[in-house]
Tab-separated table of C-alpha atoms and ligand atoms in Angstrom:
chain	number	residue	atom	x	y	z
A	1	UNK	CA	-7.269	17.375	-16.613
A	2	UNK	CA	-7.235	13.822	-15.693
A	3	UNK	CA	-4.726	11.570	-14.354
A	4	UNK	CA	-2.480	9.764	-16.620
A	5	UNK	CA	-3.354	6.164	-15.783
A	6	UNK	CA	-0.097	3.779	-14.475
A	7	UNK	CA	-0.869	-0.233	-14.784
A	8	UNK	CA	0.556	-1.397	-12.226
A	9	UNK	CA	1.475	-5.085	-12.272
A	10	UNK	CA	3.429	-6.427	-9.368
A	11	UNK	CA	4.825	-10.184	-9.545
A	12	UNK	CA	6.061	-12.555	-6.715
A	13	UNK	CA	9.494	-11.413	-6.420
A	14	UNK	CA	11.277	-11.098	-2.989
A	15	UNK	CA	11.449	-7.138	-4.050
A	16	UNK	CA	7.571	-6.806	-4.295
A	17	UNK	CA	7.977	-4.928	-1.016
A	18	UNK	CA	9.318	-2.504	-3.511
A	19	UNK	CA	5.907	-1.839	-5.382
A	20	UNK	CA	3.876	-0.560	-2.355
A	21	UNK	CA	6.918	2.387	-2.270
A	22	UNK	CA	6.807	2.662	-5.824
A	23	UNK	CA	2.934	2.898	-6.008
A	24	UNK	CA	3.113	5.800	-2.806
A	25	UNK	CA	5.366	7.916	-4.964
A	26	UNK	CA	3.454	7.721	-8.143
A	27	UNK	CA	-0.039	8.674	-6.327
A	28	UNK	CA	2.139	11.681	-4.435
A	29	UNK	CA	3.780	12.195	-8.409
A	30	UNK	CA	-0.464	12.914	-9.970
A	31	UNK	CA	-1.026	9.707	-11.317
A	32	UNK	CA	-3.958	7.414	-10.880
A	33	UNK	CA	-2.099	4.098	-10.320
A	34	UNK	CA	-4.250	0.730	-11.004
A	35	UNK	CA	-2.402	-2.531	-9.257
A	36	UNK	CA	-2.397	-6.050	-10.547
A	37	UNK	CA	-1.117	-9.103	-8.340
A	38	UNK	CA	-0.024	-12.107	-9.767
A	39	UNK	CA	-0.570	-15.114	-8.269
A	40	UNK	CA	3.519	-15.450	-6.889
A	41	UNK	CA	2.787	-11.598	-5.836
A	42	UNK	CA	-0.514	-11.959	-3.538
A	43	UNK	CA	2.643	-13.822	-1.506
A	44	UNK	CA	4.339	-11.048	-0.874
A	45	UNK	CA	2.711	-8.184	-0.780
A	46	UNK	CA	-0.697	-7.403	0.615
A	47	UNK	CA	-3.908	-6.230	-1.130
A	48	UNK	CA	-4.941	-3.709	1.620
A	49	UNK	CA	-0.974	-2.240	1.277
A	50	UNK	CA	-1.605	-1.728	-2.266
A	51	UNK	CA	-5.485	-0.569	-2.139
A	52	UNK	CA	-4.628	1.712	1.015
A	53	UNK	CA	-1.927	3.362	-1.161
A	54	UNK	CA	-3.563	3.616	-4.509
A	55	UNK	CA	-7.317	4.181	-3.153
A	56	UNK	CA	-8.335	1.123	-5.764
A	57	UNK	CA	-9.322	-2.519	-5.569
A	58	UNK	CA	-6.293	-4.656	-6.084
A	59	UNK	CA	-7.313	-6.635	-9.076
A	60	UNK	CA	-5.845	-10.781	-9.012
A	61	UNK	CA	-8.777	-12.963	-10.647
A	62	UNK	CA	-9.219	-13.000	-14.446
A	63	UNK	CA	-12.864	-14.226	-13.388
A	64	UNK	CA	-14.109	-12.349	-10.953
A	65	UNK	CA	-17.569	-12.024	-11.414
A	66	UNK	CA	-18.413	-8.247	-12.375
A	67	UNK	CA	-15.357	-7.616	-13.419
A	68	UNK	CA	-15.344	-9.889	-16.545
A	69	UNK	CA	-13.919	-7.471	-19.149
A	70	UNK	CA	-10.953	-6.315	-17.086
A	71	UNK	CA	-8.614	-8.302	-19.327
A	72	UNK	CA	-9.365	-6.151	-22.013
A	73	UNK	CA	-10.237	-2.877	-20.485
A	74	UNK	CA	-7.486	-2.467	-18.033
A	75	UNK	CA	-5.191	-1.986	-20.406
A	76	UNK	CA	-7.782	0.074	-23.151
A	77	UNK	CA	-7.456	2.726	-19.772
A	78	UNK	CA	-4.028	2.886	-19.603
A	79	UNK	CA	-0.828	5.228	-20.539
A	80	UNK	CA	1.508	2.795	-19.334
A	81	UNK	CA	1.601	-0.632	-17.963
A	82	UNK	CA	4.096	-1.766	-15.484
A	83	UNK	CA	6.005	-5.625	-14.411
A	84	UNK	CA	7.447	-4.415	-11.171
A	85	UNK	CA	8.888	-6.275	-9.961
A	86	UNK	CA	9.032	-9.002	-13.202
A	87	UNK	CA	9.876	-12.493	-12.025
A	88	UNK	CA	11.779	-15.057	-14.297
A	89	UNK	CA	8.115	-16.947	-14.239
A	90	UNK	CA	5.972	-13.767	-15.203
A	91	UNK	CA	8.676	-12.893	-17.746
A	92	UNK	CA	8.720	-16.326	-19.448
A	93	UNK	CA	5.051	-16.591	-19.415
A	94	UNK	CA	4.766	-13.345	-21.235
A	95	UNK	CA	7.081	-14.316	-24.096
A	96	UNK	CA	4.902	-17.526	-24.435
A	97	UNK	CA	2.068	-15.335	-24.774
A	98	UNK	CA	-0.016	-17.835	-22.128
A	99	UNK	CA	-3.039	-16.048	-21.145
A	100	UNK	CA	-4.459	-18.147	-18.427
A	101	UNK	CA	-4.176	-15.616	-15.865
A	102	UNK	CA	-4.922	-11.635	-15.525
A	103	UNK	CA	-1.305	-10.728	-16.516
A	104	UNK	CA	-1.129	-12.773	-19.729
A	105	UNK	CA	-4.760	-11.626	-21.113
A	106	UNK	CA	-3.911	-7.978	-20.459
A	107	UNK	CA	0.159	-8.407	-22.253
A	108	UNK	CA	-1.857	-9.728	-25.345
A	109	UNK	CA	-5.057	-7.460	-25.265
A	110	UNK	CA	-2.569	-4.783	-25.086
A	111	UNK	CA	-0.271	-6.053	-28.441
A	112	UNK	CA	1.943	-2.966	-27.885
A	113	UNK	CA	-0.887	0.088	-28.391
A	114	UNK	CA	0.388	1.142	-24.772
A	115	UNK	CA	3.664	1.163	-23.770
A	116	UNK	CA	4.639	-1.942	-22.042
A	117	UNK	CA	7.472	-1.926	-19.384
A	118	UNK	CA	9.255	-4.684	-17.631
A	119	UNK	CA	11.663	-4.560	-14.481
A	120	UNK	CA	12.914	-7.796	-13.681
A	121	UNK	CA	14.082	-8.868	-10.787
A	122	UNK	CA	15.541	-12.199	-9.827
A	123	UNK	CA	18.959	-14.155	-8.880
A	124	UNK	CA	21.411	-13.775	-10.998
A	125	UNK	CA	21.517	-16.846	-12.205
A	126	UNK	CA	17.555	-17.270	-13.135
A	127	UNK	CA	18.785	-13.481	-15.026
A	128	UNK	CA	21.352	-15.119	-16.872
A	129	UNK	CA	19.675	-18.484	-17.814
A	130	UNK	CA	18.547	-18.884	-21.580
A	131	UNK	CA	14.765	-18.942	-20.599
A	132	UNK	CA	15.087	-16.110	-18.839
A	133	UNK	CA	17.628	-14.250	-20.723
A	134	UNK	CA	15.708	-15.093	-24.554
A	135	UNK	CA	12.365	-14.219	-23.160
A	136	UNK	CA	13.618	-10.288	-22.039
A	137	UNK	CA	15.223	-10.147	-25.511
A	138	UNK	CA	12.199	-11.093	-27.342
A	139	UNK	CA	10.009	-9.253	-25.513
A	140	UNK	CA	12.465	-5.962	-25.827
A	141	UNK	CA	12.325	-6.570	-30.101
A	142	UNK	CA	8.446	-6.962	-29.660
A	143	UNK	CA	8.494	-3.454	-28.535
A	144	UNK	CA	8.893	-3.812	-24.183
A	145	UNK	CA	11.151	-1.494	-22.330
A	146	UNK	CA	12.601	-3.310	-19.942
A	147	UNK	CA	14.124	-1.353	-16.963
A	148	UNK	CA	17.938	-1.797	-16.612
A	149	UNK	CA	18.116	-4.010	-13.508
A	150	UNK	CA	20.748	-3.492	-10.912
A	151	UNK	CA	24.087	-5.208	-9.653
A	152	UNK	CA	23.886	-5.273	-6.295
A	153	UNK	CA	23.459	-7.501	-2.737
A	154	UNK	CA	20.458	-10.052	-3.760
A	155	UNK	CA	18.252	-11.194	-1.303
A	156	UNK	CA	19.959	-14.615	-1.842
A	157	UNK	CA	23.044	-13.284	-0.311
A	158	UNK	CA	24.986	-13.292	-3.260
A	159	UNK	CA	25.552	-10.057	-5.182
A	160	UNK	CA	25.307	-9.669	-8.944
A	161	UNK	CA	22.538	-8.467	-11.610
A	162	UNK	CA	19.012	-9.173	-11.043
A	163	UNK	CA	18.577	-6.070	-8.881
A	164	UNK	CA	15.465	-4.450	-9.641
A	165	UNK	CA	15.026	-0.795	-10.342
A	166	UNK	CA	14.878	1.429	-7.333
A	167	UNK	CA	11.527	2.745	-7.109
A	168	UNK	CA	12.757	6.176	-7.133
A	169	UNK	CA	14.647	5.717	-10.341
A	170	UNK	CA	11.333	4.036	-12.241
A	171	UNK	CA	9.343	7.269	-10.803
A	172	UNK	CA	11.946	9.280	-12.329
A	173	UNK	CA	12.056	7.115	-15.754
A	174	UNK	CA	8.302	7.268	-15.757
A	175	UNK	CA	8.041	11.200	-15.059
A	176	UNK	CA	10.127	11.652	-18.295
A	177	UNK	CA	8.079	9.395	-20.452
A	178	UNK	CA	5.071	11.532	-19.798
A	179	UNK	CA	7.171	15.037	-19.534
B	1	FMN	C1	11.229	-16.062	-0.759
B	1	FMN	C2	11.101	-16.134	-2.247
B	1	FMN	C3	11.627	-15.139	-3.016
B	1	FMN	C4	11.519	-15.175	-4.402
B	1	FMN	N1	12.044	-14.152	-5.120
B	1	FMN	C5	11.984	-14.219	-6.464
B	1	FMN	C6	12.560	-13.181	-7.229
B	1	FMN	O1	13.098	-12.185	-6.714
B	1	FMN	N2	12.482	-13.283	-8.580
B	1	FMN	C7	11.879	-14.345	-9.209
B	1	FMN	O2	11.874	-14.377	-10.441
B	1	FMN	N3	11.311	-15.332	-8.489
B	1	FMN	C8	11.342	-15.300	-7.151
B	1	FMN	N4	10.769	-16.298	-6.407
B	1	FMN	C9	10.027	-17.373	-7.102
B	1	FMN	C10	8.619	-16.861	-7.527
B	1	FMN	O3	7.908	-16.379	-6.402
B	1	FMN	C11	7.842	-17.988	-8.206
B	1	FMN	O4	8.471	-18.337	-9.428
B	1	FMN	C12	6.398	-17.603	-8.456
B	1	FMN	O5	5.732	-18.684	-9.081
B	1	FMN	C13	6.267	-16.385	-9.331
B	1	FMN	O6	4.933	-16.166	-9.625
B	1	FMN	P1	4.433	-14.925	-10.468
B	1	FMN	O7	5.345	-14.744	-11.604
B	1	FMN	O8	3.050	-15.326	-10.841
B	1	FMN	O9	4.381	-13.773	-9.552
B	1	FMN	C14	10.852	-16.263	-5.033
B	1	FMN	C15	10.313	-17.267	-4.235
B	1	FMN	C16	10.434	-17.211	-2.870
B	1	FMN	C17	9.826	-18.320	-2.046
């Protein structure tokens, strides 16, 4: 039987670090786990972290010669697709439906056929500003789960909600959803 297929997206959040753990346990969990780095994310967490972990490329460019149809088929692969960790900019830029990057094309090629999660993670106060706050609603009543995020020390300093999902916990949530 083959692999149920996790989308991996990881965003330029101080908690990408977070994604290379989560992407280890999903490969040791039996699933074949395909990573996306947004342009914030190729900040903070490296390609050959990711590829090492997963055994696949680490897909960034929507034009990368050869690879031209990725937009579309990425997702057509998939069982799930996952934001960890979502940033306030990934987040907003979903719910505006811009598709000038890798992220965007794939949210909209996607229009909900395959589940869609979301685990933000930010300050809490980009997590409790309108833009930020209206975008995860709207996305959650266009059919998004988005991962309950933590309260919790930020890497600000300050402690609050904006916490993203432990890695362990998403394995867990993610475990169920194909159980
Ligand atoms: C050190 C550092 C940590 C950051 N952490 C976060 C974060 O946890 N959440 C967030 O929404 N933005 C965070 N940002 C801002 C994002 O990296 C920035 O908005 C970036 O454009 C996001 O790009 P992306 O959504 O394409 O990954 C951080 C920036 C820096 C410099």
């Amino acid at each position: 039987m083959s692999k149920p297929e996790i989308l991996l997206i990881v965003s330029g959040s101080i908690a990408a670090y977070k994604a290379a753990a989560l992407a280890s346990q999903l490969v040791q969990d039996g699933y074949a786990v395909q990573t996306v780095l947004t342009a914030g994310g190729r900040h903070f967490v490296g390609e050959a972290t990711l590829e090492g972990l997963t055994g696949r490329p680490v897909l960034t460019d929507l034009f990368e010669s050869g690879r031209a149809m990725d937009h579309i088929s990425l997702v057509e692969a998939a069982d799930l697709v996952l934001v960890y960790p979502a940033t306030a900019n990934t987040i907003t830029r979903l719910r505006a439906g811009l598709a000038d990057d890798l992220p965007g094309c794939l949210f909209l090629a996607n229009n909900f056929h395959k589940p869609w999660w979301i685990a933000p993670a930010m300050n809490s106060n980009m997590f409790a500003h309108p833009a930020v706050a209206e975008a995860i609603e709207a996305l959650e009543q266009w059919g998004c789960r988005v991962l309950p995020s933590g309260e919790g020390r930020l890497a600000c300093g300050a402690t609050g909600p904006g916490r993203v999902a432990e890695p362990e916990e998403v394995a867990t949530l993610i475990a169920e959803a194909f159980a």
